[in-house]
Amino acid sequence: MAGCTVLHDRAVPRSRANVDHVVIGPTGVYVVDSKKWHRRTTIKPGSGTLWVGRTPIAKVVGPVVFEARAVAEALRRATGRPVDVVTVVAVHGGRLPRWGAINAGGTTILRVSRVHGWIARHPRKYAAEEVAMMAAAAEQTLPAYVPQ
């Protein structure tokens, strides 16, 4: 992704969790959670909620929202300014709509092959200097994940 810094497998501050991918670029800051679903897994409505197979969507998006809040707070502390972090679930396998993404509680769920274009289509938010500053802050405040 041109102009972006992508950090992989980062520790969530003050937690045992990890962030799969943090993307920092001109269009914003994104926490991308990778999921490998069985090819027959579907997202469908039922009983007033969306379901991923037999799992309520809240259990899928809840952890990535937690991770994004932690990343936003770490970057705010490091840069001295608020940073909005967008949450994305990138799905390998599974049956998702071919035409685009599903939004579940503010988290976008889409095929892995669509993540790059989806991020690139967002409006420009940061200058190159701001991207570099936030990327450096993320490198410092989000160390590589070491399983415990």
XYZ file of N, CA and C in Angstrom:
444
model
N 0.846 -1.169 0.000
C 0.000 0.000 0.000
C 0.892 1.232 0.000
N 0.835 1.972 -1.061
C 1.682 3.145 -1.225
C 1.432 4.165 -0.122
N 2.516 4.623 0.474
C 2.412 5.644 1.507
C 1.960 5.137 2.855
N 1.809 3.822 2.994
C 1.325 3.239 4.248
C 2.439 2.485 4.960
N 2.330 2.458 6.269
C 3.151 1.577 7.091
C 2.223 0.510 7.639
N 2.624 -0.741 7.510
C 1.817 -1.844 8.030
C 2.651 -2.582 9.071
N 2.131 -2.629 10.292
C 2.776 -3.359 11.379
C 1.997 -4.647 11.597
N 2.705 -5.749 11.702
C 2.059 -7.052 11.843
C 2.278 -7.615 13.246
N 1.264 -8.279 13.758
C 1.322 -9.028 15.012
C 1.936 -8.207 16.145
N 1.187 -7.213 16.586
C 1.639 -6.295 17.630
C 0.922 -6.548 18.940
N 1.637 -6.349 20.037
C 1.062 -6.523 21.367
C 0.116 -5.368 21.683
N -0.992 -5.682 22.317
C -1.918 -4.661 22.802
C -1.411 -4.222 24.172
N -1.171 -2.917 24.361
C -0.658 -2.455 25.652
C -1.535 -2.901 26.826
N -0.891 -3.330 27.900
C -1.557 -3.745 29.140
C -2.593 -4.843 28.910
N -2.259 -5.780 28.027
C -3.185 -6.863 27.694
C -2.385 -8.069 27.211
N -3.031 -9.217 27.203
C -2.403 -10.414 26.639
C -2.798 -10.598 25.172
N -3.585 -9.671 24.648
C -4.080 -9.759 23.269
C -3.032 -9.251 22.278
N -3.276 -9.559 21.007
C -2.434 -9.030 19.941
C -3.303 -8.463 18.826
N -2.709 -7.544 18.075
C -3.353 -6.957 16.900
C -2.724 -7.625 15.685
N -3.557 -8.177 14.804
C -3.009 -8.838 13.614
C -2.250 -7.849 12.733
N -2.890 -6.719 12.389
C -2.266 -5.737 11.499
C -2.712 -4.333 11.889
N -1.756 -3.399 11.914
C -2.061 -1.980 12.076
C -1.592 -1.306 10.793
N -2.512 -0.648 10.102
C -2.191 0.053 8.858
C -2.287 1.545 9.140
N -1.203 2.271 8.860
C -1.167 3.717 9.063
C -0.818 4.336 7.723
N -1.729 5.152 7.200
C -1.496 5.738 5.889
C -2.228 7.044 5.710
N -2.173 7.584 4.510
C -2.808 8.871 4.243
C -4.315 8.883 4.492
N -4.967 7.726 4.381
C -6.427 7.693 4.573
C -6.835 7.372 6.000
N -5.859 7.133 6.892
C -6.207 6.898 8.288
C -5.414 5.782 8.932
N -5.886 5.414 10.119
C -5.281 4.329 10.895
C -6.320 3.221 10.998
N -5.901 2.007 10.697
C -6.811 0.859 10.650
C -6.237 -0.289 11.474
N -7.092 -0.953 12.229
C -6.744 -2.216 12.867
C -7.464 -3.289 12.061
N -6.683 -4.200 11.484
C -7.230 -5.248 10.626
C -7.041 -6.591 11.326
N -8.149 -7.245 11.588
C -8.142 -8.562 12.224
C -8.382 -9.607 11.138
N -7.450 -10.527 10.970
C -7.582 -11.574 9.950
C -8.328 -12.767 10.526
N -9.285 -13.268 9.753
C -10.055 -14.441 10.161
C -10.038 -15.458 9.036
N -9.802 -16.715 9.384
C -9.906 -17.798 8.407
C -11.156 -18.586 8.756
N -12.140 -18.486 7.890
C -13.406 -19.172 8.101
C -13.525 -20.324 7.117
N -14.258 -21.336 7.515
C -14.567 -22.443 6.608
C -15.277 -21.863 5.387
N -15.049 -22.421 4.237
C -15.619 -21.871 3.001
C -17.139 -21.830 2.998
N -17.773 -22.628 3.828
C -19.238 -22.629 3.883
C -19.800 -21.688 4.948
N -18.941 -21.052 5.719
C -19.409 -20.129 6.756
C -20.093 -18.937 6.100
N -21.267 -18.592 6.608
C -22.010 -17.456 6.068
C -22.317 -16.460 7.178
N -22.573 -15.231 6.761
C -23.088 -14.210 7.671
C -24.546 -14.033 7.309
N -25.417 -14.196 8.307
C -26.850 -14.089 8.023
C -27.577 -13.506 9.232
N -28.715 -12.852 8.976
C -29.507 -12.314 10.087
C -30.323 -13.412 10.751
N -30.645 -13.193 12.019
C -31.505 -14.122 12.744
C -31.662 -13.689 14.182
N -32.871 -13.746 14.694
C -33.163 -13.380 16.082
C -32.658 -11.983 16.430
N -32.774 -11.050 15.502
C -32.411 -9.665 15.776
C -30.928 -9.361 15.747
N -30.102 -10.278 15.269
C -28.662 -10.024 15.189
C -28.103 -10.687 13.937
N -26.867 -10.357 13.615
C -26.166 -11.053 12.543
C -25.383 -12.205 13.158
N -25.275 -13.284 12.402
C -24.570 -14.474 12.861
C -23.483 -14.839 11.865
N -22.343 -15.253 12.388
C -21.275 -15.824 11.580
C -21.312 -17.307 11.892
N -21.929 -18.068 11.001
C -22.191 -19.464 11.324
C -23.105 -19.501 12.534
N -22.624 -20.068 13.629
C -23.419 -20.135 14.866
C -22.962 -19.122 15.919
N -22.091 -18.211 15.529
C -21.533 -17.234 16.464
C -22.157 -15.866 16.232
N -22.662 -15.211 17.289
C -23.188 -13.852 17.104
C -22.066 -12.915 16.654
N -22.398 -12.006 15.765
C -21.401 -11.105 15.184
C -20.657 -10.309 16.253
N -21.313 -10.013 17.371
C -20.661 -9.245 18.445
C -19.418 -9.957 18.973
N -19.427 -11.284 18.971
C -18.255 -12.032 19.440
C -17.116 -11.980 18.425
N -17.442 -11.702 17.182
C -16.420 -11.580 16.149
C -15.810 -10.184 16.176
N -16.654 -9.153 16.267
C -16.150 -7.781 16.193
C -15.710 -7.224 17.544
N -16.178 -7.778 18.633
C -15.812 -7.267 19.958
C -14.313 -7.176 20.197
N -13.563 -8.244 19.934
C -12.115 -8.178 20.168
C -11.401 -7.131 19.309
N -11.799 -6.974 18.054
C -11.121 -6.000 17.198
C -11.441 -4.572 17.649
N -12.632 -4.342 18.174
C -12.978 -3.027 18.719
C -12.116 -2.740 19.949
N -11.950 -3.731 20.811
C -11.076 -3.585 21.984
C -9.651 -3.237 21.547
N -9.136 -3.959 20.567
C -7.780 -3.727 20.077
C -7.637 -2.325 19.497
N -8.632 -1.884 18.735
C -8.580 -0.555 18.124
C -8.584 0.543 19.180
N -9.382 0.380 20.213
C -9.390 1.380 21.296
C -8.024 1.463 21.962
N -7.400 0.316 22.176
C -6.071 0.298 22.795
C -5.033 0.956 21.888
N -5.103 0.702 20.589
C -4.184 1.328 19.635
C -4.411 2.838 19.607
N -5.663 3.262 19.577
C -5.979 4.693 19.571
C -5.420 5.381 20.813
N -5.583 4.756 21.964
C -5.075 5.334 23.209
C -3.551 5.382 23.215
N -2.897 4.329 22.746
C -1.432 4.314 22.688
C -0.914 5.410 21.762
N -1.556 5.579 20.615
C -1.129 6.625 19.680
C -1.437 8.015 20.222
N -2.550 8.165 20.920
C -2.885 9.467 21.522
C -1.824 9.857 22.546
N -1.445 8.918 23.374
C -0.418 9.205 24.389
C 0.919 9.553 23.735
N 1.259 8.844 22.678
C 2.558 9.048 22.029
C 2.613 10.324 21.196
N 1.482 10.693 20.584
C 1.488 11.856 19.685
C 0.920 13.116 20.331
N 0.193 12.950 21.428
C -0.410 14.105 22.083
C -1.686 14.593 21.435
N -2.243 13.793 20.533
C -3.506 14.193 19.896
C -4.383 12.972 19.670
N -5.704 13.186 19.620
C -6.595 12.038 19.399
C -6.388 11.426 18.014
N -6.500 10.107 17.959
C -6.350 9.380 16.696
C -7.546 8.447 16.553
N -8.292 8.611 15.479
C -9.397 7.699 15.184
C -8.821 6.443 14.538
N -9.288 5.290 14.995
C -8.831 4.017 14.438
C -10.047 3.276 13.895
N -9.969 2.876 12.645
C -11.053 2.177 11.954
C -10.832 0.674 12.098
N -11.906 -0.061 12.378
C -11.798 -1.510 12.569
C -12.260 -2.269 11.329
N -11.476 -3.299 10.989
C -11.748 -4.117 9.809
C -11.530 -5.584 10.174
N -12.437 -6.449 9.731
C -12.226 -7.888 9.810
C -12.028 -8.365 8.372
N -10.838 -8.905 8.090
C -10.492 -9.394 6.755
C -10.649 -10.910 6.747
N -11.537 -11.399 5.895
C -11.929 -12.807 5.931
C -11.300 -13.608 4.789
N -10.645 -14.696 5.167
C -10.184 -15.724 4.230
C -11.262 -16.804 4.262
N -11.749 -17.224 3.117
C -12.813 -18.232 3.087
C -14.142 -17.583 3.427
N -15.105 -18.388 3.799
C -16.418 -17.849 4.164
C -17.183 -17.330 2.963
N -18.468 -17.193 3.151
C -19.338 -16.682 2.090
C -19.741 -15.259 2.437
N -19.108 -14.320 1.765
C -19.407 -12.903 1.944
C -19.950 -12.357 0.638
N -20.675 -11.259 0.695
C -21.196 -10.678 -0.544
C -20.056 -10.307 -1.489
N -20.220 -10.609 -2.748
C -19.199 -10.274 -3.740
C -19.129 -8.772 -3.984
N -20.236 -8.065 -3.754
C -20.315 -6.651 -4.108
C -19.638 -5.728 -3.108
N -19.298 -6.194 -1.938
C -18.687 -5.254 -1.010
C -18.558 -5.774 0.391
N -18.846 -4.890 1.326
C -18.563 -5.142 2.729
C -19.839 -5.194 3.551
N -19.701 -5.767 4.735
C -20.771 -5.781 5.724
C -20.308 -4.890 6.864
N -21.198 -4.030 7.350
C -20.874 -3.204 8.504
C -21.611 -3.762 9.704
N -20.869 -4.081 10.747
C -21.459 -4.626 11.973
C -20.978 -3.787 13.147
N -21.833 -2.917 13.634
C -21.484 -2.089 14.779
C -20.292 -1.189 14.543
N -20.122 -0.703 13.321
C -19.004 0.175 13.000
C -17.766 -0.547 12.504
N -17.770 -1.860 12.540
C -16.647 -2.649 12.032
C -17.002 -3.170 10.646
N -16.084 -2.991 9.717
C -16.296 -3.462 8.353
C -15.737 -4.869 8.207
N -16.549 -5.748 7.623
C -16.150 -7.134 7.383
C -16.131 -7.334 5.872
N -14.983 -7.744 5.341
C -14.885 -7.946 3.906
C -13.826 -8.984 3.575
N -13.831 -9.405 2.330
C -12.852 -10.384 1.862
C -11.454 -9.768 1.910
N -10.467 -10.609 2.184
C -9.082 -10.150 2.225
C -8.714 -9.426 0.936
N -9.136 -9.951 -0.193
C -8.776 -9.374 -1.491
C -9.304 -7.957 -1.684
N -10.236 -7.527 -0.864
C -10.825 -6.196 -1.009
C -10.282 -5.164 -0.018
N -9.483 -5.596 0.938
C -9.025 -4.681 1.994
C -8.201 -3.527 1.423
N -7.216 -3.819 0.588
C -6.347 -2.776 0.040
C -7.159 -1.687 -0.660
N -8.014 -2.084 -1.592
C -8.823 -1.106 -2.321
C -9.776 -0.346 -1.419
N -10.341 -1.030 -0.437
C -11.282 -0.397 0.490
C -10.579 0.708 1.276
N -9.371 0.420 1.766
C -8.609 1.440 2.498
C -8.216 2.578 1.564
N -7.746 2.249 0.375
C -7.280 3.265 -0.570
C -8.390 4.210 -1.017
N -9.635 3.741 -1.042
C -10.755 4.583 -1.489
C -11.226 5.597 -0.448
N -10.760 5.473 0.787
C -11.148 6.459 1.797
C -10.517 7.814 1.468
N -11.150 8.894 1.902
C -10.561 10.212 1.642
C -9.238 10.395 2.398
N -8.362 11.164 1.796
C -7.066 11.461 2.413
C -7.302 12.235 3.704
N -6.611 11.816 4.742
C -6.789 12.402 6.070
C -5.482 12.976 6.619
N -4.351 12.358 6.251
C -3.063 12.742 6.818
C -2.035 13.023 5.725
N -1.177 14.011 5.989
C -0.031 14.289 5.124
C 1.050 13.239 5.395
N 1.999 13.138 4.486
C 3.071 12.146 4.610
C 3.831 12.290 5.932
N 4.047 13.532 6.375
C 4.769 13.761 7.632
C 3.983 13.224 8.822
N 2.667 13.386 8.790
C 1.825 12.878 9.876
C 1.822 11.350 9.894
N 1.780 10.750 8.720
C 1.829 9.288 8.626
C 3.144 8.784 9.219
N 4.254 9.420 8.853
C 5.565 9.008 9.360
C 5.638 9.152 10.878
N 5.099 10.247 11.410
C 5.125 10.483 12.851
C 4.295 9.438 13.591
N 3.098 9.133 13.075
C 2.253 8.128 13.729
C 2.843 6.725 13.592
N 3.454 6.443 12.451
C 4.081 5.131 12.261
C 5.234 4.945 13.242
N 6.037 5.985 13.436
C 7.140 5.907 14.398
C 6.601 5.717 15.815
N 5.528 6.429 16.140
C 4.907 6.289 17.463
C 4.372 4.870 17.656
N 3.762 4.316 16.616
C 3.223 2.955 16.705
C 4.346 1.935 16.892
N 5.446 2.119 16.181
C 6.599 1.212 16.332
C 7.081 1.190 17.780
N 7.072 2.364 18.417
C 7.554 2.478 19.798
C 6.558 1.940 20.817
N 5.283 2.216 20.613
C 4.279 1.909 21.645
C 3.584 0.565 21.458
N 3.725 -0.029 20.285
C 3.094 -1.323 20.000
C 4.185 -2.331 19.640
N 4.819 -2.917 20.636
C 5.916 -3.852 20.350
C 5.411 -5.129 19.685
N 6.341 -5.862 19.116
C 5.993 -7.161 18.530
C 5.377 -8.043 19.610
N 4.384 -8.813 19.213
C 3.678 -9.687 20.151
C 4.540 -10.897 20.489
N 4.618 -11.195 21.767
C 5.301 -12.396 22.240
C 4.275 -13.188 23.037
N 3.860 -14.362 22.541
C 2.849 -15.148 23.265
C 3.312 -15.475 24.684
N 2.357 -15.445 25.600
C 2.688 -15.724 27.008
C 2.209 -17.088 27.412
